PDB file of N, CA and C in Angstrom:
ATOM      1  N   MET K   1       0.600  -1.240  -0.022  1.00 41.00           N
ATOM      2  CA  MET K   1       0.056   0.027   0.064  1.00 41.00           C
ATOM      3  C   MET K   1       0.943   1.339  -0.079  1.00 41.00           C
ATOM      4  N   THR K   2       0.427   2.217  -0.616  1.00 40.00           N
ATOM      5  CA  THR K   2       1.075   3.511  -0.629  1.00 40.00           C
ATOM      6  C   THR K   2       0.573   4.521   0.213  1.00 40.00           C
ATOM      7  N   THR K   3       0.790   5.436   0.400  1.00 39.00           N
ATOM      8  CA  THR K   3       0.073   6.623   1.384  1.00 39.00           C
ATOM      9  C   THR K   3      -0.401   7.605   0.315  1.00 39.00           C
ATOM     10  N   THR K   4      -1.533   7.743   0.563  1.00 42.00           N
ATOM     11  CA  THR K   4      -2.601   8.717  -0.485  1.00 42.00           C
ATOM     12  C   THR K   4      -3.266   9.374   0.393  1.00 42.00           C
ATOM     13  N   GLN K   5      -3.515  10.751   0.031  1.00 42.00           N
ATOM     14  CA  GLN K   5      -4.410  11.517   0.835  1.00 42.00           C
ATOM     15  C   GLN K   5      -5.320  12.240  -0.193  1.00 42.00           C
ATOM     16  N   SER K   6      -6.709  12.265   0.384  1.00 42.00           N
ATOM     17  CA  SER K   6      -7.766  12.785  -0.451  1.00 42.00           C
ATOM     18  C   SER K   6      -8.215  13.868   0.574  1.00 42.00           C
ATOM     19  N   GLN K   7      -8.095  15.147   0.068  1.00 44.00           N
ATOM     20  CA  GLN K   7      -8.833  16.368   0.978  1.00 44.00           C
ATOM     21  C   GLN K   7      -8.078  16.529   1.999  1.00 44.00           C
ATOM     22  N   GLY K   8      -6.930  15.943   2.297  1.00 49.00           N
ATOM     23  CA  GLY K   8      -6.233  16.348   3.697  1.00 49.00           C
ATOM     24  C   GLY K   8      -6.408  14.603   4.351  1.00 49.00           C
ATOM     25  N   ALA K   9      -7.133  13.891   4.342  1.00 54.00           N
ATOM     26  CA  ALA K   9      -7.471  12.561   4.725  1.00 54.00           C
ATOM     27  C   ALA K   9      -6.546  11.569   4.446  1.00 54.00           C
ATOM     28  N   LEU K  10      -5.904  10.903   5.226  1.00 55.00           N
ATOM     29  CA  LEU K  10      -5.087   9.458   4.870  1.00 55.00           C
ATOM     30  C   LEU K  10      -6.447   8.538   4.444  1.00 55.00           C
ATOM     31  N   THR K  11      -5.602   7.642   3.351  1.00 65.00           N
ATOM     32  CA  THR K  11      -6.977   6.894   2.790  1.00 65.00           C
ATOM     33  C   THR K  11      -6.628   5.339   2.772  1.00 65.00           C
ATOM     34  N   ASP K  12      -5.438   5.281   3.458  1.00 89.00           N
ATOM     35  CA  ASP K  12      -4.927   3.705   3.635  1.00 89.00           C
ATOM     36  C   ASP K  12      -4.239   3.267   5.067  1.00 89.00           C
ATOM     37  N   VAL K  13      -4.484   2.220   5.121  1.00 93.00           N
ATOM     38  CA  VAL K  13      -3.668   1.653   6.751  1.00 93.00           C
ATOM     39  C   VAL K  13      -2.183   2.279   6.884  1.00 93.00           C
ATOM     40  N   ASP K  14      -1.451   1.994   5.843  1.00 92.00           N
ATOM     41  CA  ASP K  14       0.059   2.243   6.092  1.00 92.00           C
ATOM     42  C   ASP K  14       0.131   3.861   6.182  1.00 92.00           C
ATOM     43  N   GLY K  15      -0.630   4.807   5.672  1.00 93.00           N
ATOM     44  CA  GLY K  15      -0.404   6.081   5.722  1.00 93.00           C
ATOM     45  C   GLY K  15      -0.865   6.236   7.119  1.00 93.00           C
ATOM     46  N   VAL K  16      -1.922   5.965   7.364  1.00 94.00           N
ATOM     47  CA  VAL K  16      -2.320   6.147   8.986  1.00 94.00           C
ATOM     48  C   VAL K  16      -1.449   5.794   9.842  1.00 94.00           C
ATOM     49  N   LEU K  17      -0.802   4.515   9.798  1.00 96.00           N
ATOM     50  CA  LEU K  17       0.441   4.274  10.658  1.00 96.00           C
ATOM     51  C   LEU K  17       1.630   5.024  10.703  1.00 96.00           C
ATOM     52  N   ALA K  18       1.825   5.519   9.401  1.00 96.00           N
ATOM     53  CA  ALA K  18       2.862   6.343   9.220  1.00 96.00           C
ATOM     54  C   ALA K  18       2.629   7.650  10.203  1.00 96.00           C
ATOM     55  N   ARG K  19       1.490   8.213  10.101  1.00 95.00           N
ATOM     56  CA  ARG K  19       1.155   9.538  10.618  1.00 95.00           C
ATOM     57  C   ARG K  19       1.255   9.137  12.016  1.00 95.00           C
ATOM     58  N   MET K  20       0.374   8.426  12.399  1.00 96.00           N
ATOM     59  CA  MET K  20       0.617   8.142  14.076  1.00 96.00           C
ATOM     60  C   MET K  20       2.027   7.963  14.445  1.00 96.00           C
ATOM     61  N   ARG K  21       2.851   7.198  13.805  1.00 97.00           N
ATOM     62  CA  ARG K  21       4.319   6.853  14.336  1.00 97.00           C
ATOM     63  C   ARG K  21       4.967   8.197  14.320  1.00 97.00           C
ATOM     64  N   ALA K  22       4.332   9.290  13.340  1.00 97.00           N
ATOM     65  CA  ALA K  22       5.321  10.341  13.393  1.00 97.00           C
ATOM     66  C   ALA K  22       4.807  11.158  14.640  1.00 97.00           C
ATOM     67  N   LEU K  23       3.480  11.406  14.721  1.00 96.00           N
ATOM     68  CA  LEU K  23       3.171  12.071  16.186  1.00 96.00           C
ATOM     69  C   LEU K  23       3.401  11.343  17.386  1.00 96.00           C
ATOM     70  N   ASP K  24       3.788  10.098  17.513  1.00 96.00           N
ATOM     71  CA  ASP K  24       4.393   9.316  18.474  1.00 96.00           C
ATOM     72  C   ASP K  24       5.804   9.730  18.706  1.00 96.00           C
ATOM     73  N   ALA K  25       6.296  10.259  17.574  1.00 96.00           N
ATOM     74  CA  ALA K  25       7.885  10.699  17.970  1.00 96.00           C
ATOM     75  C   ALA K  25       7.779  12.170  18.307  1.00 96.00           C
ATOM     76  N   GLU K  26       6.657  13.051  17.776  1.00 96.00           N
ATOM     77  CA  GLU K  26       6.656  14.141  18.077  1.00 96.00           C
ATOM     78  C   GLU K  26       5.941  14.860  19.489  1.00 96.00           C
ATOM     79  N   LEU K  27       5.304  13.959  19.924  1.00 96.00           N
ATOM     80  CA  LEU K  27       4.331  14.378  21.418  1.00 96.00           C
ATOM     81  C   LEU K  27       5.339  13.802  22.616  1.00 96.00           C
ATOM     82  N   PRO K  28       5.080  14.631  23.521  1.00 96.00           N
ATOM     83  CA  PRO K  28       5.766  14.401  24.737  1.00 96.00           C
ATOM     84  C   PRO K  28       5.249  13.057  25.487  1.00 96.00           C
ATOM     85  N   PRO K  29       5.791  11.916  25.979  1.00 89.00           N
ATOM     86  CA  PRO K  29       5.702  10.777  26.339  1.00 89.00           C
ATOM     87  C   PRO K  29       4.158  10.707  27.098  1.00 89.00           C
ATOM     88  N   GLY K  30       4.292  11.694  27.918  1.00 91.00           N
ATOM     89  CA  GLY K  30       3.053  11.712  29.408  1.00 91.00           C
ATOM     90  C   GLY K  30       2.012  12.426  28.860  1.00 91.00           C
ATOM     91  N   ASP K  31       2.001  12.782  27.594  1.00 95.00           N
ATOM     92  CA  ASP K  31       0.730  13.714  27.033  1.00 95.00           C
ATOM     93  C   ASP K  31      -0.118  12.735  26.821  1.00 95.00           C
ATOM     94  N   GLY K  32      -1.624  13.342  27.050  1.00 96.00           N
ATOM     95  CA  GLY K  32      -2.800  12.576  27.042  1.00 96.00           C
ATOM     96  C   GLY K  32      -2.882  11.988  25.633  1.00 96.00           C
ATOM     97  N   VAL K  33      -2.717  13.055  24.460  1.00 95.00           N
ATOM     98  CA  VAL K  33      -3.152  12.609  23.284  1.00 95.00           C
ATOM     99  C   VAL K  33      -1.925  11.594  22.735  1.00 95.00           C
ATOM    100  N   ALA K  34      -0.931  11.849  23.554  1.00 96.00           N
ATOM    101  CA  ALA K  34       0.218  10.696  23.116  1.00 96.00           C
ATOM    102  C   ALA K  34       0.016   9.557  23.440  1.00 96.00           C
ATOM    103  N   VAL K  35      -0.516   9.309  25.023  1.00 96.00           N
ATOM    104  CA  VAL K  35      -0.928   7.981  25.061  1.00 96.00           C
ATOM    105  C   VAL K  35      -2.024   7.550  24.204  1.00 96.00           C
ATOM    106  N   PHE K  36      -3.173   8.245  23.943  1.00 96.00           N
ATOM    107  CA  PHE K  36      -4.190   7.791  23.403  1.00 96.00           C
ATOM    108  C   PHE K  36      -3.803   7.261  22.107  1.00 96.00           C
ATOM    109  N   ASN K  37      -2.752   8.182  21.145  1.00 97.00           N
ATOM    110  CA  ASN K  37      -2.022   7.610  19.985  1.00 97.00           C
ATOM    111  C   ASN K  37      -1.298   6.329  20.121  1.00 97.00           C
ATOM    112  N   ARG K  38      -0.492   6.262  21.200  1.00 96.00           N
ATOM    113  CA  ARG K  38       0.171   4.813  21.458  1.00 96.00           C
ATOM    114  C   ARG K  38      -0.787   3.545  21.154  1.00 96.00           C
ATOM    115  N   VAL K  39      -1.788   3.754  22.238  1.00 96.00           N
ATOM    116  CA  VAL K  39      -2.932   2.679  22.080  1.00 96.00           C
ATOM    117  C   VAL K  39      -3.480   2.549  20.792  1.00 96.00           C
ATOM    118  N   TYR K  40      -4.006   3.430  20.189  1.00 96.00           N
ATOM    119  CA  TYR K  40      -4.515   3.318  18.987  1.00 96.00           C
ATOM    120  C   TYR K  40      -3.558   2.835  17.735  1.00 96.00           C
ATOM    121  N   LEU K  41      -2.297   3.177  17.938  1.00 97.00           N
ATOM    122  CA  LEU K  41      -1.296   2.787  17.111  1.00 97.00           C
ATOM    123  C   LEU K  41      -0.888   1.141  17.152  1.00 97.00           C
ATOM    124  N   SER K  42      -1.092   0.513  18.373  1.00 97.00           N
ATOM    125  CA  SER K  42      -0.967  -0.781  18.702  1.00 97.00           C
ATOM    126  C   SER K  42      -1.863  -1.488  18.201  1.00 97.00           C
ATOM    127  N   VAL K  43      -3.201  -1.008  18.122  1.00 96.00           N
ATOM    128  CA  VAL K  43      -4.217  -1.779  17.629  1.00 96.00           C
ATOM    129  C   VAL K  43      -4.281  -1.677  16.082  1.00 96.00           C
ATOM    130  N   THR K  44      -3.859  -0.582  15.775  1.00 95.00           N
ATOM    131  CA  THR K  44      -4.043  -0.416  14.035  1.00 95.00           C
ATOM    132  C   THR K  44      -2.755  -1.318  13.572  1.00 95.00           C
ATOM    133  N   SER K  45      -1.763  -1.565  14.126  1.00 96.00           N
ATOM    134  CA  SER K  45      -0.647  -1.907  13.478  1.00 96.00           C
ATOM    135  C   SER K  45      -0.867  -3.657  13.727  1.00 96.00           C
ATOM    136  N   ARG K  46      -1.720  -3.992  14.801  1.00 96.00           N
ATOM    137  CA  ARG K  46      -2.265  -5.345  14.783  1.00 96.00           C
ATOM    138  C   ARG K  46      -3.293  -5.812  13.659  1.00 96.00           C
ATOM    139  N   ILE K  47      -4.301  -4.690  13.676  1.00 93.00           N
ATOM    140  CA  ILE K  47      -5.166  -5.030  12.289  1.00 93.00           C
ATOM    141  C   ILE K  47      -4.550  -5.214  10.978  1.00 93.00           C
ATOM    142  N   ALA K  48      -3.475  -4.136  10.668  1.00 93.00           N
ATOM    143  CA  ALA K  48      -2.812  -4.215   9.396  1.00 93.00           C
ATOM    144  C   ALA K  48      -1.985  -5.601   9.386  1.00 93.00           C
ATOM    145  N   ALA K  49      -1.259  -5.729  10.395  1.00 93.00           N
ATOM    146  CA  ALA K  49      -0.905  -7.317  10.270  1.00 93.00           C
ATOM    147  C   ALA K  49      -1.863  -8.696   9.957  1.00 93.00           C
ATOM    148  N   ARG K  50      -3.144  -8.280  10.216  1.00 94.00           N
ATOM    149  CA  ARG K  50      -4.162  -9.279  10.199  1.00 94.00           C
ATOM    150  C   ARG K  50      -4.511  -8.996   8.741  1.00 94.00           C
ATOM    151  N   ILE K  51      -4.877  -7.921   8.313  1.00 92.00           N
ATOM    152  CA  ILE K  51      -5.284  -7.558   6.975  1.00 92.00           C
ATOM    153  C   ILE K  51      -4.272  -8.001   5.937  1.00 92.00           C
ATOM    154  N   ALA K  52      -3.066  -7.686   6.202  1.00 91.00           N
ATOM    155  CA  ALA K  52      -1.738  -8.660   5.234  1.00 91.00           C
ATOM    156  C   ALA K  52      -1.610  -9.854   5.195  1.00 91.00           C
ATOM    157  N   ALA K  53      -2.094 -10.299   6.296  1.00 92.00           N
ATOM    158  CA  ALA K  53      -1.786 -12.042   6.594  1.00 92.00           C
ATOM    159  C   ALA K  53      -3.350 -12.823   5.955  1.00 92.00           C
ATOM    160  N   GLY K  54      -4.295 -11.820   5.378  1.00 92.00           N
ATOM    161  CA  GLY K  54      -5.384 -12.415   4.734  1.00 92.00           C
ATOM    162  C   GLY K  54      -6.508 -12.705   5.406  1.00 92.00           C
ATOM    163  N   GLN K  55      -6.450 -12.453   6.955  1.00 93.00           N
ATOM    164  CA  GLN K  55      -7.134 -12.735   7.924  1.00 93.00           C
ATOM    165  C   GLN K  55      -8.708 -12.273   7.881  1.00 93.00           C
ATOM    166  N   PHE K  56      -8.875 -11.548   6.883  1.00 92.00           N
ATOM    167  CA  PHE K  56     -10.379 -10.570   6.613  1.00 92.00           C
ATOM    168  C   PHE K  56     -10.851 -11.330   5.345  1.00 92.00           C
ATOM    169  N   ARG K  57     -11.962 -11.713   5.314  1.00 93.00           N
ATOM    170  CA  ARG K  57     -12.792 -12.220   4.087  1.00 93.00           C
ATOM    171  C   ARG K  57     -12.617 -10.735   2.970  1.00 93.00           C
ATOM    172  N   ASP K  58     -13.163  -9.513   3.640  1.00 92.00           N
ATOM    173  CA  ASP K  58     -13.039  -8.505   2.904  1.00 92.00           C
ATOM    174  C   ASP K  58     -12.022  -7.458   3.332  1.00 92.00           C
ATOM    175  N   ARG K  59     -10.835  -7.605   2.790  1.00 90.00           N
ATOM    176  CA  ARG K  59      -9.665  -6.960   3.222  1.00 90.00           C
ATOM    177  C   ARG K  59      -9.846  -5.349   2.950  1.00 90.00           C
ATOM    178  N   ALA K  60     -10.536  -5.143   2.008  1.00 89.00           N
ATOM    179  CA  ALA K  60     -10.732  -3.535   1.571  1.00 89.00           C
ATOM    180  C   ALA K  60     -11.663  -2.810   3.008  1.00 89.00           C
ATOM    181  N   ALA K  61     -12.952  -3.864   3.077  1.00 91.00           N
ATOM    182  CA  ALA K  61     -13.669  -3.388   4.199  1.00 91.00           C
ATOM    183  C   ALA K  61     -12.902  -3.276   5.374  1.00 91.00           C
ATOM    184  N   ALA K  62     -11.996  -4.047   5.778  1.00 90.00           N
ATOM    185  CA  ALA K  62     -11.159  -4.183   7.063  1.00 90.00           C
ATOM    186  C   ALA K  62     -10.586  -3.132   6.835  1.00 90.00           C
ATOM    187  N   ALA K  63      -9.654  -2.664   6.088  1.00 89.00           N
ATOM    188  CA  ALA K  63      -8.823  -1.434   5.550  1.00 89.00           C
ATOM    189  C   ALA K  63      -9.398  -0.163   5.932  1.00 89.00           C
ATOM    190  N   GLU K  64     -10.740  -0.113   5.365  1.00 87.00           N
ATOM    191  CA  GLU K  64     -11.300   1.114   5.348  1.00 87.00           C
ATOM    192  C   GLU K  64     -11.951   1.330   6.810  1.00 87.00           C
ATOM    193  N   LEU K  65     -12.138   0.352   7.394  1.00 85.00           N
ATOM    194  CA  LEU K  65     -12.980   0.554   9.049  1.00 85.00           C
ATOM    195  C   LEU K  65     -11.316   1.174   9.802  1.00 85.00           C
TER     196      LEU K  65
END
């Protein structure tokens, strides 16, 4: 997958992960947004791995969610 944007919104899982990793690197560790971002990053990374492994019947729908 490549990172694409439409009207400023990220439109693929890899792009979302890249943005979340960039936020993680920029935010202070104890910041509430940083903590939320790390939790969401962890979940999104696991979902991306499952999509890549073909563990969803409809990969496009899973990626869109």
